[in-house]
Amino acid sequence: MSEKKRGQLLVISGFSGAGKGTVVSKLLSLHPDRYRISISATTRSPRDGEQDGIHYFFVSTEKFEQMIRQGELLEHARYVDHYYGTPRRFVEDSLDAGYDVILEIEQQGAFQVKKAMPQAMLIFISPPSAGELERRLRGRGTESEEQIRSRLARACEEAEYIDRYDYFVLNDTVDRCAAEIENLVEAERCKVCHNRAEADRLREDLRVYRKEER
Ligand code: 5GP
């Protein structure tokens, strides 16, 4: 009998306004039984409509620092004056159960995850152009002029680190971008390094088969 294969860990990052959230929602809606999204802990306050335990675990700075000390976070980073981090237990348990786990996190955290778990797939989601990024940021209608400028400035800084990702996926349309990520996950699943147990079983099967043939 084959035991359930460990799931893939997908780390998805991209500039603010690149449309990561929409792409991740699309993946989840297409395959709710396959993907699980990790819910991060953060010290920032909830925005309108955000719920504790659904969008984030909203915690105090003291609690967050305790989580760091106790090794409860797979990665953590400071972003615009607040802590953000990924609870380790949920990720490990979901991967063990065979789910593909999605982390939608910023760059510092993405690189920490890659260091801790080299098999993680680091996926960078890109807007088609700088002009389109600005258009999307303005279209959200949630940022002031100053915030839009600072997000574009940050995008310039973050673009310097794209080469450290494993995959670069263009988000021109949500459907195409989600389909491309799915293809990447399928290809990753077929890598020999993720199929060692199956290869061992095949070798053993062949040995037994040859003995029976004689
Ligand atoms: P926001 O405050 O807009 O929800 O998120 C700000 C940034 O923090 C986004 O780039 C988001 O992807 C990132 N982020 C959310 N959760 C985590 C996390 O657990 N770890 C890290 N490193 N970044 C996170």
PDB file of C-alpha atoms and ligand atoms in Angstrom:
ATOM      1  CA  MET A   1       0.000   0.000   0.000  1.00  0.00           C
ATOM      2  CA  SER A   2       1.395   3.460  -0.811  1.00  0.00           C
ATOM      3  CA  GLU A   3       1.524   5.940   2.041  1.00  0.00           C
ATOM      4  CA  LYS A   4       0.356   9.492   1.329  1.00  0.00           C
ATOM      5  CA  LYS A   5       3.082  11.581  -0.271  1.00  0.00           C
ATOM      6  CA  ARG A   6       4.220  14.702   1.567  1.00  0.00           C
ATOM      7  CA  GLY A   7       2.742  17.851   0.040  1.00  0.00           C
ATOM      8  CA  GLN A   8       4.610  20.666  -1.697  1.00  0.00           C
ATOM      9  CA  LEU A   9       5.363  23.944   0.007  1.00  0.00           C
ATOM     10  CA  LEU A  10       4.636  26.960  -2.226  1.00  0.00           C
ATOM     11  CA  VAL A  11       5.972  30.318  -1.181  1.00  0.00           C
ATOM     12  CA  ILE A  12       4.315  33.074  -3.178  1.00  0.00           C
ATOM     13  CA  SER A  13       5.627  36.617  -3.084  1.00  0.00           C
ATOM     14  CA  GLY A  14       5.422  39.666  -5.299  1.00  0.00           C
ATOM     15  CA  PHE A  15       5.092  43.418  -5.113  1.00  0.00           C
ATOM     16  CA  SER A  16       2.221  44.977  -3.280  1.00  0.00           C
ATOM     17  CA  GLY A  17      -0.455  45.279  -5.989  1.00  0.00           C
ATOM     18  CA  ALA A  18       0.840  42.324  -8.034  1.00  0.00           C
ATOM     19  CA  GLY A  19      -2.400  40.446  -7.386  1.00  0.00           C
ATOM     20  CA  LYS A  20      -0.989  37.586  -5.236  1.00  0.00           C
ATOM     21  CA  GLY A  21      -4.099  37.354  -3.086  1.00  0.00           C
ATOM     22  CA  THR A  22      -6.415  36.969  -6.078  1.00  0.00           C
ATOM     23  CA  VAL A  23      -4.236  34.282  -7.627  1.00  0.00           C
ATOM     24  CA  VAL A  24      -4.050  32.357  -4.347  1.00  0.00           C
ATOM     25  CA  SER A  25      -7.846  32.572  -3.937  1.00  0.00           C
ATOM     26  CA  LYS A  26      -8.203  31.199  -7.456  1.00  0.00           C
ATOM     27  CA  LEU A  27      -5.959  28.218  -6.681  1.00  0.00           C
ATOM     28  CA  LEU A  28      -7.898  27.490  -3.497  1.00  0.00           C
ATOM     29  CA  SER A  29     -11.254  27.721  -5.243  1.00  0.00           C
ATOM     30  CA  LEU A  30     -10.099  25.368  -8.024  1.00  0.00           C
ATOM     31  CA  HIS A  31      -8.733  22.727  -5.655  1.00  0.00           C
ATOM     32  CA  PRO A  32      -9.985  23.148  -2.098  1.00  0.00           C
ATOM     33  CA  ASP A  33      -8.967  19.552  -1.311  1.00  0.00           C
ATOM     34  CA  ARG A  34      -5.435  19.938  -2.487  1.00  0.00           C
ATOM     35  CA  TYR A  35      -4.231  23.316  -1.227  1.00  0.00           C
ATOM     36  CA  ARG A  36      -4.102  24.768   2.243  1.00  0.00           C
ATOM     37  CA  ILE A  37      -3.163  28.343   2.953  1.00  0.00           C
ATOM     38  CA  SER A  38      -1.169  29.123   6.045  1.00  0.00           C
ATOM     39  CA  ILE A  39      -2.637  31.815   8.292  1.00  0.00           C
ATOM     40  CA  SER A  40       0.068  34.140   9.533  1.00  0.00           C
ATOM     41  CA  ALA A  41       0.449  35.763  12.904  1.00  0.00           C
ATOM     42  CA  THR A  42       0.853  39.532  12.892  1.00  0.00           C
ATOM     43  CA  THR A  43       1.117  42.395  15.327  1.00  0.00           C
ATOM     44  CA  ARG A  44      -0.681  44.840  13.022  1.00  0.00           C
ATOM     45  CA  SER A  45      -4.299  45.767  13.730  1.00  0.00           C
ATOM     46  CA  PRO A  46      -7.118  44.185  11.741  1.00  0.00           C
ATOM     47  CA  ARG A  47      -8.452  46.209   8.810  1.00  0.00           C
ATOM     48  CA  ASP A  48     -12.176  46.569   8.235  1.00  0.00           C
ATOM     49  CA  GLY A  49     -13.668  43.148   7.551  1.00  0.00           C
ATOM     50  CA  GLU A  50     -10.610  41.170   8.673  1.00  0.00           C
ATOM     51  CA  GLN A  51     -11.242  38.423  11.194  1.00  0.00           C
ATOM     52  CA  ASP A  52      -8.926  36.855  13.718  1.00  0.00           C
ATOM     53  CA  GLY A  53      -8.085  33.260  12.774  1.00  0.00           C
ATOM     54  CA  ILE A  54      -9.288  33.744   9.183  1.00  0.00           C
ATOM     55  CA  HIS A  55      -7.163  36.497   7.666  1.00  0.00           C
ATOM     56  CA  TYR A  56      -4.475  36.548  10.343  1.00  0.00           C
ATOM     57  CA  PHE A  57      -3.924  35.629  13.955  1.00  0.00           C
ATOM     58  CA  PHE A  58      -3.776  39.131  15.412  1.00  0.00           C
ATOM     59  CA  VAL A  59      -1.461  39.038  18.422  1.00  0.00           C
ATOM     60  CA  SER A  60       0.339  41.468  20.721  1.00  0.00           C
ATOM     61  CA  THR A  61       4.049  42.191  20.289  1.00  0.00           C
ATOM     62  CA  GLU A  62       4.726  40.341  23.588  1.00  0.00           C
ATOM     63  CA  LYS A  63       2.900  37.261  22.344  1.00  0.00           C
ATOM     64  CA  PHE A  64       4.681  37.404  18.974  1.00  0.00           C
ATOM     65  CA  GLU A  65       8.094  37.653  20.633  1.00  0.00           C
ATOM     66  CA  GLN A  66       7.191  34.708  22.850  1.00  0.00           C
ATOM     67  CA  MET A  67       6.286  32.696  19.715  1.00  0.00           C
ATOM     68  CA  ILE A  68       9.727  33.535  18.264  1.00  0.00           C
ATOM     69  CA  ARG A  69      11.502  32.464  21.482  1.00  0.00           C
ATOM     70  CA  GLN A  70       9.593  29.202  21.652  1.00  0.00           C
ATOM     71  CA  GLY A  71      10.450  28.298  18.048  1.00  0.00           C
ATOM     72  CA  GLU A  72       6.793  28.327  16.993  1.00  0.00           C
ATOM     73  CA  LEU A  73       7.435  30.261  13.779  1.00  0.00           C
ATOM     74  CA  LEU A  74       8.861  28.811  10.600  1.00  0.00           C
ATOM     75  CA  GLU A  75       9.903  32.322   9.566  1.00  0.00           C
ATOM     76  CA  HIS A  76       9.192  35.871  10.614  1.00  0.00           C
ATOM     77  CA  ALA A  77       9.938  39.372   9.405  1.00  0.00           C
ATOM     78  CA  ARG A  78       9.248  42.996  10.178  1.00  0.00           C
ATOM     79  CA  TYR A  79       7.300  44.788   7.479  1.00  0.00           C
ATOM     80  CA  VAL A  80       6.264  48.426   7.783  1.00  0.00           C
ATOM     81  CA  ASP A  81       6.730  48.514  11.575  1.00  0.00           C
ATOM     82  CA  HIS A  82       4.945  45.257  12.320  1.00  0.00           C
ATOM     83  CA  TYR A  83       5.867  41.637  12.804  1.00  0.00           C
ATOM     84  CA  TYR A  84       4.535  38.942  10.491  1.00  0.00           C
ATOM     85  CA  GLY A  85       5.265  35.229  10.847  1.00  0.00           C
ATOM     86  CA  THR A  86       4.241  31.745   9.776  1.00  0.00           C
ATOM     87  CA  PRO A  87       3.169  29.284  12.493  1.00  0.00           C
ATOM     88  CA  ARG A  88       5.314  26.190  11.981  1.00  0.00           C
ATOM     89  CA  ARG A  89       2.968  23.492  13.286  1.00  0.00           C
ATOM     90  CA  PHE A  90       0.158  24.033  10.753  1.00  0.00           C
ATOM     91  CA  VAL A  91       2.603  23.939   7.840  1.00  0.00           C
ATOM     92  CA  GLU A  92       4.348  20.745   9.013  1.00  0.00           C
ATOM     93  CA  ASP A  93       1.095  18.933   9.842  1.00  0.00           C
ATOM     94  CA  SER A  94      -0.533  19.881   6.523  1.00  0.00           C
ATOM     95  CA  LEU A  95       2.491  18.823   4.475  1.00  0.00           C
ATOM     96  CA  ASP A  96       2.612  15.507   6.358  1.00  0.00           C
ATOM     97  CA  ALA A  97      -1.076  15.008   5.577  1.00  0.00           C
ATOM     98  CA  GLY A  98      -0.272  15.411   1.862  1.00  0.00           C
ATOM     99  CA  TYR A  99      -1.647  18.926   1.295  1.00  0.00           C
ATOM    100  CA  ASP A 100       0.185  21.477  -0.815  1.00  0.00           C
ATOM    101  CA  VAL A 101       0.655  24.445   1.488  1.00  0.00           C
ATOM    102  CA  ILE A 102       0.698  28.037   0.261  1.00  0.00           C
ATOM    103  CA  LEU A 103       2.520  30.822   2.098  1.00  0.00           C
ATOM    104  CA  GLU A 104       1.770  34.302   0.805  1.00  0.00           C
ATOM    105  CA  ILE A 105       4.619  36.202   2.404  1.00  0.00           C
ATOM    106  CA  GLU A 106       7.157  38.941   1.724  1.00  0.00           C
ATOM    107  CA  GLN A 107      10.736  38.408   0.585  1.00  0.00           C
ATOM    108  CA  GLN A 108      12.722  38.222   3.834  1.00  0.00           C
ATOM    109  CA  GLY A 109      10.404  35.489   5.055  1.00  0.00           C
ATOM    110  CA  ALA A 110      10.507  33.680   1.710  1.00  0.00           C
ATOM    111  CA  PHE A 111      14.300  33.415   1.870  1.00  0.00           C
ATOM    112  CA  GLN A 112      14.192  32.177   5.478  1.00  0.00           C
ATOM    113  CA  VAL A 113      11.778  29.426   4.443  1.00  0.00           C
ATOM    114  CA  LYS A 114      14.035  28.372   1.560  1.00  0.00           C
ATOM    115  CA  LYS A 115      16.941  28.097   3.979  1.00  0.00           C
ATOM    116  CA  ALA A 116      14.974  26.022   6.478  1.00  0.00           C
ATOM    117  CA  MET A 117      13.188  23.917   3.839  1.00  0.00           C
ATOM    118  CA  PRO A 118      15.181  23.838   0.575  1.00  0.00           C
ATOM    119  CA  GLN A 119      12.473  21.805  -1.148  1.00  0.00           C
ATOM    120  CA  ALA A 120      10.071  24.795  -0.914  1.00  0.00           C
ATOM    121  CA  MET A 121       9.104  26.313  -4.275  1.00  0.00           C
ATOM    122  CA  LEU A 122       9.772  30.061  -4.264  1.00  0.00           C
ATOM    123  CA  ILE A 123       7.428  31.681  -6.755  1.00  0.00           C
ATOM    124  CA  PHE A 124       7.624  35.340  -7.697  1.00  0.00           C
ATOM    125  CA  ILE A 125       4.421  36.793  -9.138  1.00  0.00           C
ATOM    126  CA  SER A 126       5.050  39.757 -11.404  1.00  0.00           C
ATOM    127  CA  PRO A 127       2.753  42.410 -12.880  1.00  0.00           C
ATOM    128  CA  PRO A 128       3.133  42.836 -16.666  1.00  0.00           C
ATOM    129  CA  SER A 129       4.758  46.263 -16.288  1.00  0.00           C
ATOM    130  CA  ALA A 130       5.471  49.092 -13.860  1.00  0.00           C
ATOM    131  CA  GLY A 131       2.599  51.095 -15.356  1.00  0.00           C
ATOM    132  CA  GLU A 132       0.171  48.230 -14.797  1.00  0.00           C
ATOM    133  CA  LEU A 133       1.398  47.842 -11.217  1.00  0.00           C
ATOM    134  CA  GLU A 134       0.653  51.503 -10.553  1.00  0.00           C
ATOM    135  CA  ARG A 135      -2.744  51.165 -12.224  1.00  0.00           C
ATOM    136  CA  ARG A 136      -3.615  48.182  -9.994  1.00  0.00           C
ATOM    137  CA  LEU A 137      -2.448  49.983  -6.857  1.00  0.00           C
ATOM    138  CA  ARG A 138      -4.588  52.998  -7.721  1.00  0.00           C
ATOM    139  CA  GLY A 139      -7.503  50.758  -8.695  1.00  0.00           C
ATOM    140  CA  ARG A 140      -7.670  49.297  -5.180  1.00  0.00           C
ATOM    141  CA  GLY A 141      -8.504  52.750  -3.886  1.00  0.00           C
ATOM    142  CA  THR A 142      -7.126  51.873  -0.456  1.00  0.00           C
ATOM    143  CA  GLU A 143      -3.826  53.785  -0.520  1.00  0.00           C
ATOM    144  CA  SER A 144      -2.995  57.469  -0.333  1.00  0.00           C
ATOM    145  CA  GLU A 145      -0.794  59.092  -2.980  1.00  0.00           C
ATOM    146  CA  GLU A 146       2.142  58.892  -0.575  1.00  0.00           C
ATOM    147  CA  GLN A 147       1.542  55.196   0.122  1.00  0.00           C
ATOM    148  CA  ILE A 148       1.343  54.453  -3.602  1.00  0.00           C
ATOM    149  CA  ARG A 149       4.703  56.158  -4.099  1.00  0.00           C
ATOM    150  CA  SER A 150       6.280  54.284  -1.209  1.00  0.00           C
ATOM    151  CA  ARG A 151       4.938  50.945  -2.495  1.00  0.00           C
ATOM    152  CA  LEU A 152       6.370  51.642  -5.939  1.00  0.00           C
ATOM    153  CA  ALA A 153       9.700  52.561  -4.331  1.00  0.00           C
ATOM    154  CA  ARG A 154       9.630  49.339  -2.371  1.00  0.00           C
ATOM    155  CA  ALA A 155       8.881  47.408  -5.567  1.00  0.00           C
ATOM    156  CA  CYS A 156      12.107  48.855  -7.032  1.00  0.00           C
ATOM    157  CA  GLU A 157      14.056  47.529  -4.038  1.00  0.00           C
ATOM    158  CA  GLU A 158      12.365  44.133  -4.070  1.00  0.00           C
ATOM    159  CA  ALA A 159      12.976  43.700  -7.803  1.00  0.00           C
ATOM    160  CA  GLU A 160      16.690  43.430  -7.026  1.00  0.00           C
ATOM    161  CA  TYR A 161      16.076  40.081  -5.326  1.00  0.00           C
ATOM    162  CA  ILE A 162      13.963  38.340  -7.970  1.00  0.00           C
ATOM    163  CA  ASP A 163      16.910  36.163  -8.991  1.00  0.00           C
ATOM    164  CA  ARG A 164      16.758  34.364  -5.651  1.00  0.00           C
ATOM    165  CA  TYR A 165      13.366  32.866  -6.511  1.00  0.00           C
ATOM    166  CA  ASP A 166      12.938  29.517  -8.246  1.00  0.00           C
ATOM    167  CA  TYR A 167      10.074  30.591 -10.525  1.00  0.00           C
ATOM    168  CA  PHE A 168       8.910  33.809 -12.154  1.00  0.00           C
ATOM    169  CA  VAL A 169       5.231  33.879 -13.099  1.00  0.00           C
ATOM    170  CA  LEU A 170       3.593  36.723 -14.956  1.00  0.00           C
ATOM    171  CA  ASN A 171       0.213  37.773 -13.607  1.00  0.00           C
ATOM    172  CA  ASP A 172      -1.388  39.161 -16.755  1.00  0.00           C
ATOM    173  CA  THR A 173      -4.658  37.365 -16.143  1.00  0.00           C
ATOM    174  CA  VAL A 174      -5.568  35.553 -12.934  1.00  0.00           C
ATOM    175  CA  ASP A 175      -6.673  32.370 -14.712  1.00  0.00           C
ATOM    176  CA  ARG A 176      -3.494  32.039 -16.733  1.00  0.00           C
ATOM    177  CA  CYS A 177      -1.270  32.809 -13.761  1.00  0.00           C
ATOM    178  CA  ALA A 178      -3.056  30.243 -11.555  1.00  0.00           C
ATOM    179  CA  ALA A 179      -2.866  27.624 -14.344  1.00  0.00           C
ATOM    180  CA  GLU A 180       0.854  28.227 -14.722  1.00  0.00           C
ATOM    181  CA  ILE A 181       1.426  27.757 -10.992  1.00  0.00           C
ATOM    182  CA  GLU A 182      -0.552  24.527 -11.121  1.00  0.00           C
ATOM    183  CA  ASN A 183       1.692  23.302 -13.923  1.00  0.00           C
ATOM    184  CA  LEU A 184       4.747  24.113 -11.859  1.00  0.00           C
ATOM    185  CA  VAL A 185       3.393  22.160  -8.904  1.00  0.00           C
ATOM    186  CA  GLU A 186       2.627  19.156 -11.117  1.00  0.00           C
ATOM    187  CA  ALA A 187       6.141  19.225 -12.565  1.00  0.00           C
ATOM    188  CA  GLU A 188       7.662  19.569  -9.104  1.00  0.00           C
ATOM    189  CA  ARG A 189       5.681  16.556  -7.915  1.00  0.00           C
ATOM    190  CA  CYS A 190       7.335  14.438 -10.617  1.00  0.00           C
ATOM    191  CA  LYS A 191      10.897  15.305  -9.614  1.00  0.00           C
ATOM    192  CA  VAL A 192      12.940  12.238  -8.693  1.00  0.00           C
ATOM    193  CA  CYS A 193      13.889  13.799  -5.346  1.00  0.00           C
ATOM    194  CA  HIS A 194      10.200  13.702  -4.320  1.00  0.00           C
ATOM    195  CA  ASN A 195       9.742  10.130  -5.517  1.00  0.00           C
ATOM    196  CA  ARG A 196      12.563   8.224  -3.834  1.00  0.00           C
ATOM    197  CA  ALA A 197      10.209   5.875  -1.970  1.00  0.00           C
ATOM    198  CA  GLU A 198       8.400   4.990  -5.220  1.00  0.00           C
ATOM    199  CA  ALA A 199      11.730   4.372  -6.960  1.00  0.00           C
ATOM    200  CA  ASP A 200      12.843   2.091  -4.096  1.00  0.00           C
ATOM    201  CA  ARG A 201       9.568   0.193  -4.338  1.00  0.00           C
ATOM    202  CA  LEU A 202       9.986  -0.250  -8.091  1.00  0.00           C
ATOM    203  CA  ARG A 203      13.520  -1.609  -7.632  1.00  0.00           C
ATOM    204  CA  GLU A 204      12.311  -4.044  -4.999  1.00  0.00           C
ATOM    205  CA  ASP A 205       9.385  -5.076  -7.183  1.00  0.00           C
ATOM    206  CA  LEU A 206      11.755  -5.806 -10.065  1.00  0.00           C
ATOM    207  CA  ARG A 207      14.053  -7.886  -7.839  1.00  0.00           C
ATOM    208  CA  VAL A 208      11.133 -10.000  -6.582  1.00  0.00           C
ATOM    209  CA  TYR A 209       9.717 -10.330 -10.083  1.00  0.00           C
ATOM    210  CA  ARG A 210      13.025 -11.595 -11.481  1.00  0.00           C
ATOM    211  CA  LYS A 211      13.340 -14.199  -8.713  1.00  0.00           C
ATOM    212  CA  GLU A 212       9.821 -15.437  -9.453  1.00  0.00           C
ATOM    213  CA  GLU A 213      10.630 -15.651 -13.157  1.00  0.00           C
ATOM    214  CA  ARG A 214      13.525 -18.055 -12.578  1.00  0.00           C
TER     215      ARG A 214
HETATM  216  P1  5GP B   1      -0.617  43.174   4.836  1.00  0.00           P
HETATM  217  O1  5GP B   1      -0.362  43.981   6.080  1.00  0.00           O
HETATM  218  O2  5GP B   1      -0.880  44.049   3.637  1.00  0.00           O
HETATM  219  O3  5GP B   1      -1.674  42.113   5.056  1.00  0.00           O
HETATM  220  O4  5GP B   1       0.739  42.359   4.505  1.00  0.00           O
HETATM  221  C1  5GP B   1       1.948  43.043   4.342  1.00  0.00           C
HETATM  222  C2  5GP B   1       2.985  42.089   3.769  1.00  0.00           C
HETATM  223  O5  5GP B   1       3.287  41.060   4.710  1.00  0.00           O
HETATM  224  C3  5GP B   1       2.547  41.365   2.485  1.00  0.00           C
HETATM  225  O6  5GP B   1       3.629  41.408   1.556  1.00  0.00           O
HETATM  226  C4  5GP B   1       2.301  39.956   2.937  1.00  0.00           C
HETATM  227  O7  5GP B   1       2.531  39.016   1.896  1.00  0.00           O
HETATM  228  C5  5GP B   1       3.341  39.818   4.033  1.00  0.00           C
HETATM  229  N1  5GP B   1       3.065  38.748   4.980  1.00  0.00           N
HETATM  230  C6  5GP B   1       1.861  38.282   5.393  1.00  0.00           C
HETATM  231  N2  5GP B   1       2.023  37.277   6.256  1.00  0.00           N
HETATM  232  C7  5GP B   1       3.361  37.084   6.392  1.00  0.00           C
HETATM  233  C8  5GP B   1       4.158  36.157   7.135  1.00  0.00           C
HETATM  234  O8  5GP B   1       3.686  35.274   7.851  1.00  0.00           O
HETATM  235  N3  5GP B   1       5.499  36.280   7.019  1.00  0.00           N
HETATM  236  C9  5GP B   1       6.093  37.215   6.237  1.00  0.00           C
HETATM  237  N4  5GP B   1       7.426  37.219   6.172  1.00  0.00           N
HETATM  238  N5  5GP B   1       5.368  38.097   5.503  1.00  0.00           N
HETATM  239  C10 5GP B   1       4.024  38.031   5.594  1.00  0.00           C
END
